Coordinates of C-alpha atoms in Angstrom, one line a residue:
Chain A
M1 CA -14.8 55.3 70.4
T2 CA -13.0 52.1 71.1
P3 CA -16.0 49.9 71.5
L4 CA -17.1 51.1 67.9
R5 CA -13.7 50.2 66.6
V6 CA -13.9 46.8 68.0
V7 CA -17.4 46.2 66.3
G8 CA -16.3 47.5 63.1
L9 CA -13.0 45.3 63.1
L10 CA -15.3 42.3 64.0
A11 CA -17.7 43.2 61.2
L12 CA -14.7 43.3 58.8
V13 CA -13.4 40.0 59.8
A14 CA -16.8 38.6 59.4
L15 CA -17.0 40.0 55.9
A16 CA -13.5 38.6 55.0
V17 CA -14.3 35.1 56.0
V18 CA -17.9 35.0 54.5
P19 CA -16.2 33.0 51.1
V20 CA -14.9 30.5 53.2
L21 CA -17.9 29.7 55.1
P22 CA -19.9 26.7 53.9
L23 CA -23.2 28.2 52.8
G24 CA -24.5 25.2 51.0
A25 CA -26.0 25.3 47.6
A26 CA -26.8 29.2 47.8
Q27 CA -23.3 30.2 48.3
E28 CA -22.8 31.4 44.8
Y29 CA -25.6 33.5 45.0
I30 CA -25.0 35.0 48.4
W31 CA -21.4 36.1 47.1
H32 CA -23.1 37.4 44.2
V33 CA -25.4 39.6 46.1
I34 CA -22.7 40.8 48.4
I35 CA -20.4 41.5 45.6
Q36 CA -23.0 43.7 44.0
I37 CA -23.6 45.5 47.4
F38 CA -19.6 46.3 47.6
L39 CA -19.4 47.6 44.1
W40 CA -22.9 49.7 44.3
S41 CA -21.8 51.0 47.7
F42 CA -18.3 52.0 46.2
V43 CA -20.2 53.8 43.5
G44 CA -22.6 55.4 46.2
N45 CA -19.8 56.7 48.2
A46 CA -18.2 58.0 45.1
W47 CA -21.5 60.0 44.6
S48 CA -21.7 61.3 47.9
L49 CA -18.4 62.9 47.5
M50 CA -20.1 65.4 45.6
G51 CA -23.8 65.1 46.8
R52 CA -22.8 65.9 50.3
F53 CA -21.4 69.3 49.3
G54 CA -24.6 70.4 47.5
L55 CA -23.6 69.1 44.1
V56 CA -26.4 66.9 43.6
S57 CA -25.5 65.0 40.3
L58 CA -28.3 63.1 38.7
G59 CA -25.9 62.2 35.8
H60 CA -23.3 59.7 37.5
G61 CA -24.8 57.1 35.0
A62 CA -22.5 58.9 32.6
F63 CA -19.4 58.2 34.5
L64 CA -20.4 54.7 35.3
G65 CA -21.2 54.0 31.6
V66 CA -18.0 55.4 30.1
G67 CA -16.0 53.5 32.8
A68 CA -17.8 50.2 31.8
Y69 CA -17.9 50.6 28.0
A70 CA -14.5 51.9 27.5
T71 CA -13.0 48.9 29.4
V72 CA -15.1 46.5 27.7
L73 CA -14.5 48.2 24.2
F74 CA -10.7 48.5 24.9
W75 CA -10.6 44.6 25.5
N76 CA -12.8 43.5 22.8
F77 CA -11.5 45.5 20.1
Y78 CA -7.8 46.1 21.0
G79 CA -7.2 43.1 23.4
M80 CA -6.1 45.9 26.1
T81 CA -5.8 44.4 29.4
P82 CA -8.3 45.9 31.7
W83 CA -5.5 47.3 33.9
I84 CA -4.7 49.6 31.1
G85 CA -8.1 49.7 29.5
G86 CA -9.6 50.7 33.0
A87 CA -6.8 53.4 33.8
L88 CA -7.7 54.8 30.2
A89 CA -11.5 54.6 31.1
I90 CA -10.9 56.6 34.3
V91 CA -8.9 59.1 32.4
I92 CA -11.4 59.5 29.7
T93 CA -14.3 59.9 32.3
V94 CA -12.4 62.5 34.3
I95 CA -11.9 64.4 31.1
L96 CA -15.5 64.3 30.4
A97 CA -16.3 65.2 33.9
L98 CA -14.1 68.3 33.7
V99 CA -15.4 69.3 30.5
V100 CA -18.9 69.5 31.8
A101 CA -17.7 70.7 35.5
Y102 CA -15.7 73.6 34.4
P103 CA -18.3 75.6 32.5
C104 CA -21.1 74.7 35.2
S105 CA -18.7 76.1 37.9
R106 CA -17.6 79.1 36.0
F107 CA -21.2 80.1 34.7
Q108 CA -22.5 79.3 38.2
V109 CA -24.9 76.5 37.3
V110 CA -26.0 75.7 40.7
G111 CA -28.9 74.1 42.6
H112 CA -31.9 72.9 40.7
Y113 CA -30.2 74.0 37.4
F114 CA -27.3 71.8 38.2
A115 CA -29.5 68.9 39.4
L116 CA -31.2 69.0 35.9
V117 CA -28.3 69.8 33.8
T118 CA -26.4 66.5 34.8
P119 CA -29.1 64.1 33.6
A120 CA -28.5 65.4 30.2
V121 CA -25.0 64.2 30.3
G122 CA -26.1 61.0 31.5
E123 CA -28.7 60.8 28.7
V124 CA -26.2 61.8 26.0
I125 CA -23.8 58.6 27.1
R126 CA -26.9 56.4 27.1
L127 CA -28.0 57.5 23.7
L128 CA -24.4 57.4 22.2
S129 CA -24.0 53.8 23.4
V130 CA -27.4 53.0 21.7
A131 CA -26.6 54.9 18.4
E132 CA -23.1 53.6 18.0
R133 CA -24.5 50.0 17.7
D134 CA -21.7 48.7 15.6
W135 CA -19.3 48.8 18.4
T136 CA -21.5 48.9 21.5
G137 CA -24.2 46.4 20.6
G138 CA -26.8 49.2 20.9
S139 CA -29.6 48.5 23.4
L140 CA -28.7 44.8 23.5
G141 CA -25.5 45.8 25.3
V142 CA -21.9 44.2 24.9
T143 CA -20.5 41.1 26.2
L144 CA -16.8 41.1 27.4
K145 CA -15.0 38.6 25.4
T146 CA -13.7 35.9 27.3
G147 CA -9.9 35.7 27.7
G148 CA -9.8 31.9 26.9
T149 CA -6.8 30.3 28.4
A150 CA -5.6 33.7 29.3
S151 CA -8.0 34.0 32.1
G152 CA -6.7 35.3 35.3
W153 CA -5.0 38.5 36.5
W154 CA -4.0 39.7 33.1
T155 CA -7.7 39.8 31.7
L156 CA -9.1 40.3 35.0
Q157 CA -11.6 37.6 34.3
F158 CA -12.1 34.8 37.0
A159 CA -14.4 31.7 36.8
D160 CA -14.4 31.7 40.7
K161 CA -16.6 34.3 42.1
R162 CA -14.8 34.6 45.4
V163 CA -11.8 36.3 43.7
F164 CA -14.4 39.2 42.9
Y165 CA -15.7 39.1 46.3
Y166 CA -12.4 40.3 47.6
V167 CA -11.8 42.7 44.7
G168 CA -15.2 44.2 45.6
L169 CA -14.4 44.3 49.4
V170 CA -11.0 46.0 48.6
A171 CA -12.6 48.4 46.4
W172 CA -15.3 49.3 49.0
L173 CA -12.8 49.6 51.8
F174 CA -10.7 52.0 49.3
G175 CA -13.8 54.1 48.7
L176 CA -14.6 54.6 52.5
W177 CA -10.8 55.3 52.9
V178 CA -11.0 58.2 50.2
W179 CA -14.3 59.5 51.8
W180 CA -12.7 59.6 55.4
R181 CA -9.6 61.3 54.0
V182 CA -11.9 63.9 52.5
D183 CA -14.1 64.2 55.5
R184 CA -10.7 64.8 57.6
S185 CA -9.2 67.4 55.1
M186 CA -9.3 71.1 54.8
A187 CA -11.1 70.5 51.5
R188 CA -14.2 69.6 53.5
S189 CA -14.5 72.8 55.2
A190 CA -13.9 74.6 52.0
M191 CA -16.5 72.6 50.1
E192 CA -19.0 73.0 52.7
A193 CA -18.5 76.9 52.6
I194 CA -19.1 76.7 48.7
G195 CA -22.1 74.6 49.3
E196 CA -23.6 77.2 51.6
D197 CA -22.7 80.2 49.6
E198 CA -20.4 80.4 46.6
T199 CA -20.0 84.1 46.7
A200 CA -19.2 84.3 50.4
A201 CA -16.8 81.4 50.2
A202 CA -15.0 83.1 47.4
S203 CA -14.8 86.3 49.2
V204 CA -12.8 84.5 52.0
G205 CA -10.2 83.5 49.7
I206 CA -11.7 79.9 48.8
R207 CA -10.8 79.1 45.1
V208 CA -14.3 77.8 44.3
T209 CA -13.8 76.6 40.8
R210 CA -10.6 74.7 41.8
F211 CA -12.3 72.8 44.7
K212 CA -15.2 72.0 42.7
M213 CA -13.2 70.8 40.0
A214 CA -11.2 68.6 42.1
I215 CA -14.1 67.0 44.0
T216 CA -15.9 66.4 40.7
A217 CA -12.7 64.7 39.3
L218 CA -12.3 62.5 42.2
S219 CA -16.0 61.4 42.4
A220 CA -16.1 60.8 38.6
A221 CA -12.6 58.9 38.7
L222 CA -14.1 56.7 41.4
T223 CA -17.4 56.1 39.7
A224 CA -15.7 55.1 36.6
L225 CA -13.6 52.9 38.5
G226 CA -16.7 51.3 40.0
G227 CA -18.2 51.0 36.2
T228 CA -15.0 49.2 35.2
L229 CA -15.3 46.8 38.0
L230 CA -19.0 46.1 37.4
A231 CA -18.5 45.6 33.8
L232 CA -15.5 43.1 34.5
Y233 CA -17.6 41.4 37.3
L234 CA -20.7 40.9 35.0
A235 CA -18.8 40.6 32.0
Y236 CA -21.6 42.7 30.3
A237 CA -22.4 46.4 29.6
N238 CA -25.8 47.4 28.8
P239 CA -26.8 51.2 28.3
D240 CA -29.9 51.0 30.7
T241 CA -28.2 49.3 33.5
L242 CA -24.9 51.3 33.5
S243 CA -25.7 54.6 32.1
G244 CA -28.9 57.1 31.7
I245 CA -31.2 58.4 34.2
G246 CA -32.7 55.3 35.7
V247 CA -29.3 54.0 37.2
S248 CA -28.2 57.8 38.0
L249 CA -31.3 58.0 40.3
R250 CA -30.8 54.5 41.8
I251 CA -27.3 55.5 43.0
V252 CA -28.7 58.7 44.6
F253 CA -31.7 57.0 46.2
A254 CA -29.6 54.2 47.8
V255 CA -27.2 57.0 49.1
V256 CA -30.0 59.3 50.5
L257 CA -31.8 56.5 51.8
G258 CA -28.8 55.5 53.8
G259 CA -27.6 58.9 54.7
M260 CA -25.3 61.0 52.5
Y261 CA -23.4 62.8 55.3
S262 CA -22.3 59.6 57.0
L263 CA -19.3 57.3 56.0
L264 CA -21.4 54.2 56.1
G265 CA -24.7 55.8 54.8
P266 CA -24.2 54.6 51.3
F267 CA -23.4 51.0 52.3
V268 CA -26.4 50.9 54.4
G269 CA -28.7 52.5 51.8
T270 CA -27.2 50.0 49.0
A271 CA -27.2 47.1 51.1
L272 CA -31.1 47.7 52.0
T273 CA -32.1 48.5 48.4
I274 CA -30.3 45.4 47.0
A275 CA -31.4 43.1 49.7
L276 CA -35.0 44.4 49.5
S277 CA -35.1 44.1 45.6
E278 CA -33.6 40.7 45.9
Y279 CA -35.7 39.5 48.7
L280 CA -38.9 40.8 46.6
R281 CA -37.7 39.3 43.6
I282 CA -37.3 36.0 45.1
Y283 CA -40.5 36.0 47.0
F284 CA -42.8 36.9 44.2
G285 CA -40.7 35.0 41.6
I286 CA -42.1 34.9 38.1
H287 CA -45.6 35.8 39.2
F288 CA -46.9 39.4 39.4
I289 CA -44.0 40.8 37.2
G290 CA -43.5 44.2 38.3
I291 CA -44.5 43.9 41.9
A292 CA -40.9 43.9 43.5
E293 CA -40.1 47.3 41.9
T294 CA -43.6 48.7 42.9
I295 CA -43.2 47.8 46.4
Y296 CA -39.5 49.0 46.1
G297 CA -40.8 52.5 44.9
L298 CA -43.5 52.7 47.3
L299 CA -40.9 52.0 50.3
L300 CA -38.6 54.6 48.7
M301 CA -41.3 57.3 49.0
I302 CA -42.2 56.3 52.5
F303 CA -38.5 56.2 53.8
I304 CA -37.8 59.8 52.2
I305 CA -40.8 61.4 53.6
F306 CA -40.5 60.2 57.0
L307 CA -36.7 59.7 57.5
P308 CA -35.3 62.8 55.5
A309 CA -31.7 62.2 57.0
G310 CA -31.6 58.8 55.7
I311 CA -31.7 55.5 57.8
Y312 CA -28.1 55.3 59.0
G313 CA -28.2 59.2 59.3
S314 CA -31.3 59.3 61.4
L315 CA -30.0 56.4 63.7
A316 CA -26.6 57.9 64.2
E317 CA -28.0 61.2 64.9
A318 CA -30.3 59.7 67.5
A319 CA -27.6 57.9 69.1
R320 CA -25.3 60.7 69.2
R321 CA -27.8 63.0 70.7
R322 CA -28.5 60.4 73.5
L323 CA -24.6 60.3 74.2
T324 CA -23.8 63.9 74.1
R325 CA -27.2 65.6 74.6
S326 CA -26.0 68.3 72.6
P327 CA -28.7 70.2 70.5
A328 CA -29.6 68.4 67.2
G329 CA -28.5 71.2 64.8
V330 CA -24.8 71.0 66.1
A331 CA -24.6 67.4 66.1
V332 CA -25.7 66.7 62.6
R333 CA -22.2 66.9 61.0
T334 CA -19.7 66.8 63.8
Chain B
M1 CA -27.4 64.6 0.0
I2 CA -30.5 64.7 1.6
D3 CA -33.5 66.1 -0.6
P4 CA -34.4 69.3 0.8
I5 CA -38.3 68.2 0.8
F6 CA -37.4 65.7 3.5
I7 CA -35.7 68.5 5.6
L8 CA -38.7 70.8 5.0
E9 CA -41.1 68.0 6.0
A10 CA -38.9 67.4 9.2
V11 CA -39.2 71.1 10.1
V12 CA -43.0 70.9 9.8
N13 CA -43.0 67.7 11.9
G14 CA -40.7 69.5 14.4
I15 CA -43.2 72.4 14.9
L16 CA -46.2 69.8 15.3
L17 CA -43.8 68.1 17.9
G18 CA -43.0 71.4 19.5
G19 CA -46.7 72.0 20.3
V20 CA -46.9 68.8 22.4
L21 CA -43.6 69.0 24.0
A22 CA -44.6 72.7 24.8
L23 CA -47.8 71.4 26.5
L24 CA -45.8 68.9 28.6
A25 CA -43.5 71.6 29.7
L26 CA -45.9 74.0 30.6
G27 CA -47.6 71.9 33.1
L28 CA -44.3 70.9 34.8
N29 CA -43.4 74.5 34.7
L30 CA -46.4 75.8 36.2
I31 CA -45.9 73.4 39.3
F32 CA -42.5 74.4 39.4
G33 CA -43.0 78.0 39.3
V34 CA -45.7 78.1 42.0
I35 CA -44.5 75.3 44.6
D36 CA -40.9 75.3 43.7
I37 CA -40.5 71.5 43.6
V38 CA -39.6 69.6 40.3
W39 CA -41.8 66.5 39.8
I40 CA -39.5 64.1 38.1
A41 CA -42.6 61.8 37.7
Y42 CA -44.6 64.2 35.8
V43 CA -44.3 62.5 32.5
D44 CA -45.1 59.2 34.2
L45 CA -48.4 61.0 35.1
V46 CA -48.9 61.9 31.5
A47 CA -48.3 58.1 30.7
L48 CA -51.0 57.0 33.1
C49 CA -53.5 59.4 31.4
M50 CA -52.7 58.0 28.3
Y51 CA -53.6 54.5 29.6
A52 CA -56.8 56.0 31.0
V53 CA -57.7 57.0 27.5
Y54 CA -56.5 53.8 26.1
F55 CA -58.8 51.7 28.4
L56 CA -61.7 54.2 28.3
V57 CA -61.7 53.7 24.6
T58 CA -61.0 50.1 24.1
A59 CA -62.5 48.4 27.1
Y60 CA -65.4 50.7 27.8
G61 CA -66.2 51.9 24.3
W62 CA -66.0 55.7 25.1
P63 CA -65.9 57.8 22.1
L64 CA -62.2 59.5 21.9
W65 CA -63.5 63.0 22.6
L66 CA -65.0 61.8 25.8
A67 CA -62.1 59.7 26.8
G68 CA -59.9 62.7 26.4
L69 CA -62.1 64.8 28.8
G70 CA -61.9 61.8 31.3
S71 CA -58.1 61.8 31.1
I72 CA -58.2 65.6 31.9
A73 CA -60.3 64.6 35.1
V74 CA -57.9 61.7 35.9
G75 CA -55.1 63.8 35.4
A76 CA -56.5 66.5 37.9
V77 CA -57.3 63.8 40.5
L78 CA -53.7 62.5 40.3
G79 CA -52.1 65.9 40.4
A80 CA -54.1 66.7 43.6
L81 CA -53.3 63.1 45.1
V82 CA -49.4 63.8 44.4
H83 CA -49.5 67.0 46.1
L84 CA -51.6 65.8 49.4
L85 CA -49.9 62.6 49.6
I86 CA -46.2 63.2 48.8
I87 CA -45.5 66.8 48.2
T88 CA -47.4 68.1 51.5
P89 CA -45.4 66.1 53.8
I90 CA -42.0 67.2 52.2
L91 CA -42.5 70.9 51.6
A92 CA -40.1 71.9 54.2
S93 CA -37.4 69.2 53.3
P94 CA -34.2 69.7 51.5
P95 CA -34.5 70.1 47.7
I96 CA -33.0 66.7 47.1
N97 CA -35.4 64.9 49.2
Q98 CA -38.2 66.8 47.5
L99 CA -36.7 65.5 44.0
L100 CA -36.2 62.1 45.1
A101 CA -39.7 61.6 46.6
T102 CA -41.1 62.2 43.2
G103 CA -38.4 60.2 41.8
G104 CA -39.7 57.2 44.0
L105 CA -42.9 57.9 42.4
L106 CA -41.5 57.4 38.9
F107 CA -40.2 53.9 39.8
F108 CA -43.6 53.2 41.6
I109 CA -45.6 54.3 38.4
Q110 CA -43.4 52.7 36.1
S111 CA -43.4 49.3 37.8
A112 CA -47.0 49.4 38.8
A113 CA -47.9 49.8 35.0
T114 CA -45.8 46.8 34.2
L115 CA -47.5 45.0 36.9
F116 CA -50.9 45.7 36.0
W117 CA -50.7 46.3 32.1
S118 CA -47.4 44.4 31.2
T119 CA -44.9 46.0 28.9
D120 CA -46.9 45.7 26.0
H121 CA -46.9 48.8 23.6
R122 CA -50.8 50.0 23.4
S123 CA -52.0 52.6 20.9
I124 CA -55.2 53.7 19.4
R125 CA -55.4 53.6 15.8
V126 CA -57.1 56.7 14.6
S127 CA -57.5 56.6 10.7
M128 CA -57.3 60.1 9.6
P129 CA -56.4 61.2 6.3
T130 CA -52.4 62.5 5.6
L131 CA -52.5 65.9 4.1
E132 CA -50.3 67.0 1.2
V133 CA -49.1 70.4 0.8
G134 CA -46.7 71.1 -1.9
G135 CA -44.9 67.6 -1.6
I136 CA -44.8 67.6 2.1
F137 CA -47.0 65.0 4.0
I138 CA -48.5 66.2 7.2
S139 CA -50.3 63.5 9.3
F140 CA -53.7 64.9 10.2
T141 CA -53.7 63.4 13.6
R142 CA -50.5 65.5 14.4
L143 CA -52.0 68.6 13.0
L144 CA -55.0 68.1 15.2
A145 CA -53.0 67.3 18.2
F146 CA -50.9 70.5 17.6
G147 CA -53.9 72.6 17.5
L148 CA -55.5 71.2 20.6
A149 CA -52.3 71.6 22.4
I150 CA -52.4 75.4 21.4
A151 CA -55.8 75.8 22.6
A152 CA -55.1 74.1 25.7
M153 CA -52.1 76.6 26.4
I154 CA -54.3 79.6 25.4
A155 CA -56.9 78.2 28.0
L156 CA -54.0 77.9 30.7
Y157 CA -53.1 81.8 29.8
F158 CA -56.5 83.0 30.2
F159 CA -57.0 81.0 33.5
L160 CA -53.9 82.5 34.8
T161 CA -54.5 85.9 33.9
R162 CA -58.2 86.4 33.7
T163 CA -59.6 84.5 36.8
Y164 CA -59.1 85.3 40.5
T165 CA -57.5 82.0 41.2
G166 CA -55.2 82.1 38.4
T167 CA -54.1 85.7 39.7
A168 CA -53.7 84.3 43.0
I169 CA -51.4 81.5 41.6
R170 CA -49.3 83.9 39.7
A171 CA -49.2 86.1 42.9
V172 CA -47.8 83.2 45.1
S173 CA -45.1 82.3 42.6
Q174 CA -43.7 85.8 43.0
D175 CA -44.0 86.1 46.6
R176 CA -45.0 83.2 48.9
E177 CA -44.8 85.2 52.1
A178 CA -47.0 88.3 50.8
I179 CA -49.7 86.2 49.5
A180 CA -50.6 84.9 52.9
L181 CA -50.9 88.5 54.2
M182 CA -53.3 89.2 51.1
G183 CA -55.7 86.6 52.6
A184 CA -55.2 83.9 50.1
R185 CA -54.4 80.5 51.4
P186 CA -51.0 79.2 49.9
Q187 CA -51.9 75.5 50.7
R188 CA -55.1 75.7 48.9
L189 CA -53.4 77.4 46.0
Y190 CA -50.9 74.8 45.9
L191 CA -53.6 72.0 45.5
V192 CA -55.4 74.1 42.8
T193 CA -51.9 74.3 40.9
S194 CA -51.2 70.7 41.2
A195 CA -54.6 69.8 40.0
V196 CA -54.4 72.3 37.1
G197 CA -51.0 70.9 36.4
G198 CA -52.4 67.4 36.5
A199 CA -55.1 68.3 34.2
M200 CA -52.4 69.6 31.6
A201 CA -50.8 66.1 31.8
G202 CA -54.3 64.7 31.3
V203 CA -54.6 67.0 28.1
A204 CA -51.0 65.9 27.0
G205 CA -51.9 62.2 27.6
A206 CA -55.0 62.3 25.4
L207 CA -53.1 64.2 22.6
L208 CA -49.9 61.8 22.9
I209 CA -52.0 58.6 22.8
I210 CA -53.2 59.1 19.5
Q211 CA -49.6 59.6 18.1
Y212 CA -47.5 57.3 20.2
A213 CA -48.0 53.8 21.7
V214 CA -48.0 54.0 25.5
H215 CA -45.9 51.7 27.6
P216 CA -44.6 51.7 31.2
Y217 CA -41.4 53.3 30.4
F218 CA -43.0 56.2 28.3
G219 CA -42.3 58.5 31.0
A220 CA -38.6 57.5 30.9
A221 CA -38.5 58.1 27.3
F222 CA -40.1 61.6 27.2
G223 CA -39.1 62.6 30.9
P224 CA -35.7 64.0 30.6
L225 CA -36.4 65.8 27.3
T226 CA -39.3 67.6 29.2
F227 CA -37.0 68.6 31.9
M228 CA -34.3 69.9 29.5
I229 CA -37.1 72.2 27.9
C230 CA -38.2 73.6 31.3
V231 CA -34.6 74.2 32.4
L232 CA -33.7 75.8 29.1
G233 CA -36.6 78.2 29.1
G234 CA -35.8 79.0 32.6
L235 CA -37.6 77.0 35.5
G236 CA -41.1 78.6 36.2
N237 CA -40.8 80.8 32.7
M238 CA -43.8 80.1 30.7
V239 CA -42.8 81.7 27.7
G240 CA -39.2 80.5 27.8
A241 CA -40.5 76.9 28.1
F242 CA -42.7 77.5 25.0
V243 CA -40.0 78.8 22.9
A244 CA -37.5 76.2 24.2
A245 CA -39.9 73.4 23.2
F246 CA -39.9 74.4 19.7
I247 CA -36.3 74.7 19.6
M248 CA -35.8 71.2 20.9
A249 CA -38.5 69.8 18.7
Q250 CA -36.8 71.2 15.5
V251 CA -33.3 69.9 16.6
I252 CA -34.6 66.4 17.4
S253 CA -36.9 66.3 14.2
V254 CA -34.3 67.8 11.7
G255 CA -31.3 66.1 13.2
G256 CA -33.2 62.8 13.2
V257 CA -33.6 63.0 9.4
I258 CA -30.1 64.2 8.7
V259 CA -28.3 61.7 11.1
S260 CA -30.2 59.2 12.9
T261 CA -33.1 59.4 15.6
E262 CA -30.7 58.9 18.5
M263 CA -28.2 61.3 17.5
G264 CA -30.8 63.8 16.9
Y265 CA -31.6 63.5 20.7
V266 CA -27.8 63.4 21.3
I267 CA -27.3 66.7 19.4
A268 CA -30.4 68.2 21.3
F269 CA -29.0 67.2 24.7
V270 CA -25.6 68.6 23.9
I271 CA -27.0 71.8 22.5
F272 CA -29.0 72.0 25.9
I273 CA -25.6 71.6 28.0
V274 CA -23.9 74.1 25.9
L275 CA -26.9 76.9 26.2
M276 CA -27.0 76.0 29.9
F277 CA -23.4 77.4 30.0
I278 CA -24.2 80.5 28.0
R279 CA -27.3 81.3 29.7
P280 CA -27.5 79.4 33.1
G281 CA -30.7 80.8 34.0
G282 CA -32.4 79.7 30.9
I283 CA -32.7 81.4 27.4
F284 CA -34.9 84.1 28.6
A285 CA -33.4 84.9 32.0
R286 CA -32.8 88.5 32.8
R287 CA -29.3 89.1 33.5
A288 CA -28.6 89.9 37.2

């Protein structure tokens, strides 16, 4: 794997020096797009921690929303620094996740039922943030109050996008590291066994509920952190862009498009979907409102029908098969 | 303190809403029960049928009843197309891919509707009298929609129990291997089921457009609720979905009057989540 490691290191160096490159007038925009890719890939990675073990959640918008709103509201109303506000937001999100996940696990809400219960959680958060409009600004969203002179590391508000570029990069790498740790751990084998057959897993001594709760808490915490970072970067939170079923589906799409069983799958999927929608948006501009999204939806369907293992997943699998010449079934998750 | 008459009125409106929600849920549930795939974009198909009625009436001057029949035809064709173009290629894929393929359709329909018809809210104004019964005001439009929804559900019931095709459809939902041995072709039955499910979306579209304005995100507004009802009743369980629709409609309607519209929905979703923990297979699931 040495050549791969070299390529990876070179790519990392390339990403690290992007902000110092002279990119001309469009540089702010390019940074903006890459920051979004970092942050949404991080969220996608967090989702795939559950998704890869058969815990298909269509409600991660709830965690994202709580993370974002709690951070913004703690700052706006109590002047609490996002360091503490964000930490509290993560704690609140994990509690929410466990309150929902514990009964789900105990009462065996699995498969289709799990996938269709989770969006209700996302909808509850979305509707609550619309209903509690006195604090949350309702469906108009809420703007992060500026820190004024106190801008900087205390308020985590930066006029310079490059700071967020590095924050996003570090967050993304952190997400990959967590994914990699889970992938290399005993928990992975246990979770895969649970995903295949809960009763069988329990019968060989795997503590089904404990493992499910742990992976859910981890996934929710990281998603909430993603919500916090997105809210701080955008300085704005909106019920439709950060909670509810639309954003939940978008996260899942990006991950499945890239490939949810691979380390870089979420990144590839997110980078492609964001690049595609940005490209279509610029290409069509203000003409034909909606056409960019229309093509996006069409391409999503085509990709999912013809590349069921995801783009990165399919490529990685093909490459590995060529290298090892082992049967496809064995190579999929090794 | 809220005047009890308002609560009573909310209960009556809840029953009327329940009829339409039940119709939405039954079409989705029929497809799920037979093909084992959840059409995330089902309510978006309903929205397309609403657009069909709207344009048939406003642009082509069709009478409403004829446009309603047109909507049923549009729905049936859409249902068959979704099955042939999207579902057939992924019948053997993992469930998450099946779910997401129709999720892609959801984005596609929502944004294509924005592209073609803009984000305007469009509604057909039907001037019908409001009935007053013992101090409660009931919209005649809603009463009519309720009656037609019940009629459509009875028609579906007779189709499933009294016709050869209907019996075969019920059989395939019980055992998809055995049905092929009996000489019926599952592929054809899937197609018929999708078309029937689509036609139910057409009926729902025709009944919804006289009560609500249609816009590109109509599906997003009613979609999650429709899934909740199907899941609460037990996926594929027709009677369960019917009862669940009325429960949810009551919670939303009465909760909406007592607290606020959004909180009515919040309460409904929370009750849904809690009920799922108590009865994970739906409220009418037989205990294993």
